[in-house]
Amino acid sequence: MFNCIQCEDNIFRNLIDGQWIISKNEEFIEITSPIDGSLIGKIPAMAKEEVDFAFESSKAAQLKWKSIPVSERAEILYKAADILLQYSDELTEIMIREIGKDKKSSKSEISRTADFMRFTADTAKNMSGESIPGDSFPGFNRNKISVVTREPLGVVLAISPFNYPVNLSASKIAPAIVAGNSVILKPATQGSLCGLYLARVFEEAGIPKGVLNTITGKGSEIGDYIVTHPGVNFINFTGSTEVGTKISRITSMVPLLMELGGKDAAIVLEDADLDLTASNIVAGGYSYSGQRCTAVKRILVVNKVADKLVEKVKEKMNNLKVGNPLEKDVDIVPLINSKAADFVCELIKDASDKGANLIVGGNREGNLIYPTLFDNVTLDMRLAWEEPFGPVLPIIRVRDKDEAIEIANKSEYGLQSAVFTENINDAFYIADKLDVGTVQVNNKTERGPDHFPFLGVKASGIGTQGIRYSIESMSRPKATVINLTR
Ligand code: NAP
Ligand code: G3P
């Protein structure tokens, strides 16, 4: 099933205009495994002319695709979901090797993606327009009626990050195409193989030529060209705040939907169930080595229960399994590359140098950073503010809930926060004041279920995702006004 995307010498092809095309450009990027450095494939650094062809193909395909009935577009998603599950084992192996994700999380990313596709198809089929009578506005009568339907936007450029190479590609592609757009997928370079396999799944499901095209190449090299391409009608980006900010600076008059970085706080009050809290902090902070936008990235705990919480978190951290995801089931895996591991080590060193108490971890073997917990982190330390995207958590002790809110809101980020308390009034008091997209009460920060609205404020994003919200973001209302003469 996947043979067509690969040719000799482990070189991968791109899906353009319904064909798996061998790049004419002689330049290839080697994809090596973060686990052991082994070469797992070579992807084309596509030339500008090839990118232009992808845009031409997408434009032409979208004009036809938008007139295909929604029920038929939805059928492709149901089929793609089935095919994805059929190849789950094969894709899991690739994902483990390509991004070092543990087997359980890789498998669950794939099954979650199949669920996402089916739910997207169901939702699209059940969305309806509205008719608005004119007489609710002063001076108008019922002879004027606006019939509001939804129109696709055109060509959607979907740029996905390395950490969920299947889910965060499909969660852009599925709502976009069901809304009648065509999509150009530019996967993260480390994550491209997963992205290309996903494209093959859609192709096998019968997506018409050009409705889904892929582009590979380093974002630092082709990024500016693709985001400013005159053929782009919408950009759906997930990745770092740094790159997201750059895209928003250099684009013009192209709507953007962006999921960016985060520094999600777990706020712990004195009446919290500390066992539940510690379990959620450990699962939320360390799974996939903290390489999740919604990972818990700081703990703000009131002084009164801080010692107890530290003990419980430390105890539960003993259960984290560290190592090679190809050999065993683990929680802590090598980080995606040495640059990422170096960055985490810088934050660890800064916290140590400035007097934070190292409770657990702090050590590194290659790109594997052991799960690390610091207590008494203060606001002059980088770890209090920067997103490590690695397995290190700072505990910041606070006087009370108001100080927790103040510190939480001082962050440049505003993705999610968690509040642990048994008091519903305090939970609402805090939720009301936090400047974030989502507040979780007595649970770790997390995206799912995927039909909930998912958004970041401040430096954490633009616009709202979540199945129905994503379909709405990638379509626009079209008003046809009936003027009756009666
Ligand atoms: P990244 O370095 O920003 O890369 C994300 C994507 O952007 C990749 O496909 C990358 O391609 C591409 N890119 C890089 N430079 C570009 C440019 N100048 N123009 C256009 N595209 C460009 O992020 P990452 O390291 O993959 O992912 C980690 C970050 O993503 C973290 O900050 C994390 O918080 C964030 N994230 C956020 C969410 C969320 O939902 N809020 C979810 C997941 C991840 P290359 O790979 O070729 O460089
Ligand atoms: O970081 C990717 C984003 O989709 C979060 O998903 O399930 O890890 O909260 P989750």
CSV table of N, CA, C and O and ligand atoms in Angstrom, one decimal, residues 112 161 163-164 167-168 171 238 259 287 291-295 389 416 445-448 450 454, ligand 2:
chain,number,residue,atom,x,y,z
A,112,ARG,N,-7.0,8.0,17.6
A,112,ARG,CA,-7.7,9.2,17.9
A,112,ARG,C,-7.9,10.0,16.6
A,112,ARG,O,-8.9,10.6,16.4
A,161,PRO,N,3.5,20.4,13.1
A,161,PRO,CA,4.7,20.3,13.8
A,161,PRO,C,5.1,18.8,13.9
A,161,PRO,O,4.4,17.9,13.5
A,163,ASN,N,5.5,16.9,16.7
A,163,ASN,CA,5.1,16.1,17.8
A,163,ASN,C,3.8,15.3,17.7
A,163,ASN,O,3.7,14.3,18.4
A,164,TYR,N,2.9,15.7,16.8
A,164,TYR,CA,1.8,14.9,16.5
A,164,TYR,C,1.7,14.9,14.9
A,164,TYR,O,0.8,15.5,14.3
A,167,ASN,N,-1.8,13.3,13.7
A,167,ASN,CA,-3.0,14.0,14.3
A,167,ASN,C,-3.1,15.4,13.9
A,167,ASN,O,-4.2,15.9,13.5
A,168,LEU,N,-2.0,16.1,14.0
A,168,LEU,CA,-2.0,17.6,13.7
A,168,LEU,C,-1.9,17.9,12.2
A,168,LEU,O,-2.1,19.1,11.9
A,171,SER,N,-6.0,16.8,11.5
A,171,SER,CA,-6.9,17.7,12.1
A,171,SER,C,-7.0,19.1,11.4
A,171,SER,O,-7.8,19.9,11.7
A,238,THR,N,0.5,24.9,13.0
A,238,THR,CA,0.7,24.5,14.4
A,238,THR,C,2.2,24.4,14.6
A,238,THR,O,2.9,23.7,13.8
A,259,GLU,N,-2.0,27.4,16.2
A,259,GLU,CA,-1.8,26.8,17.5
A,259,GLU,C,-0.3,26.9,17.8
A,259,GLU,O,0.5,26.3,17.1
A,287,SER,N,4.6,13.0,29.9
A,287,SER,CA,4.3,12.1,28.8
A,287,SER,C,5.0,12.6,27.6
A,287,SER,O,5.0,13.8,27.3
A,291,GLN,N,7.0,16.9,25.4
A,291,GLN,CA,6.9,17.5,24.0
A,291,GLN,C,5.5,17.6,23.5
A,291,GLN,O,5.1,17.1,22.4
A,292,ARG,N,4.7,18.3,24.3
A,292,ARG,CA,3.3,18.5,23.9
A,292,ARG,C,3.0,20.0,24.2
A,292,ARG,O,3.4,20.5,25.3
A,293,CYS,N,2.2,20.6,23.3
A,293,CYS,CA,1.9,22.0,23.6
A,293,CYS,C,1.1,22.2,24.9
A,293,CYS,O,1.3,23.1,25.6
A,294,THR,N,0.3,21.2,25.2
A,294,THR,CA,-0.6,21.3,26.3
A,294,THR,C,0.0,20.6,27.6
A,294,THR,O,-0.7,20.4,28.5
A,295,ALA,N,1.3,20.3,27.5
A,295,ALA,CA,1.9,19.7,28.7
A,295,ALA,C,1.8,20.7,29.9
A,295,ALA,O,1.8,21.9,29.7
A,389,PHE,N,9.7,22.3,26.3
A,389,PHE,CA,9.4,21.2,25.4
A,389,PHE,C,10.3,20.1,25.7
A,389,PHE,O,10.8,19.4,24.8
A,416,GLN,N,-3.6,26.9,28.0
A,416,GLN,CA,-4.5,26.3,29.0
A,416,GLN,C,-3.9,26.5,30.4
A,416,GLN,O,-2.8,26.9,30.6
A,445,THR,N,-3.9,19.7,31.9
A,445,THR,CA,-4.2,20.4,30.7
A,445,THR,C,-4.1,19.4,29.5
A,445,THR,O,-3.2,18.6,29.5
A,446,GLU,N,-5.0,19.5,28.6
A,446,GLU,CA,-5.0,18.6,27.4
A,446,GLU,C,-6.0,19.1,26.4
A,446,GLU,O,-6.9,19.8,26.7
A,447,ARG,N,-5.8,18.7,25.2
A,447,ARG,CA,-6.6,19.2,24.1
A,447,ARG,C,-8.0,18.5,24.0
A,447,ARG,O,-9.0,19.1,23.8
A,448,GLY,N,-8.0,17.2,24.2
A,448,GLY,CA,-9.2,16.4,23.9
A,448,GLY,C,-10.3,16.6,24.9
A,448,GLY,O,-10.0,17.1,26.0
A,450,ASP,N,-11.7,16.0,21.1
A,450,ASP,CA,-11.3,16.9,20.0
A,450,ASP,C,-12.5,17.8,19.4
A,450,ASP,O,-12.2,18.5,18.5
A,454,PHE,N,-10.6,24.5,21.0
A,454,PHE,CA,-9.2,24.5,21.4
A,454,PHE,C,-8.6,25.7,20.8
A,454,PHE,O,-8.5,25.9,19.6
B,2,G3P,O1,0.4,19.3,21.3
B,2,G3P,C1,-0.6,18.8,20.4
B,2,G3P,C2,-2.0,19.0,20.8
B,2,G3P,O2,-2.8,18.6,19.9
B,2,G3P,C3,-2.3,18.5,22.2
B,2,G3P,O3,-2.9,17.3,22.3
B,2,G3P,O4,-3.8,15.4,23.6
B,2,G3P,O5,-1.5,16.2,23.9
B,2,G3P,O6,-3.3,17.6,24.7
B,2,G3P,P1,-2.9,16.6,23.7
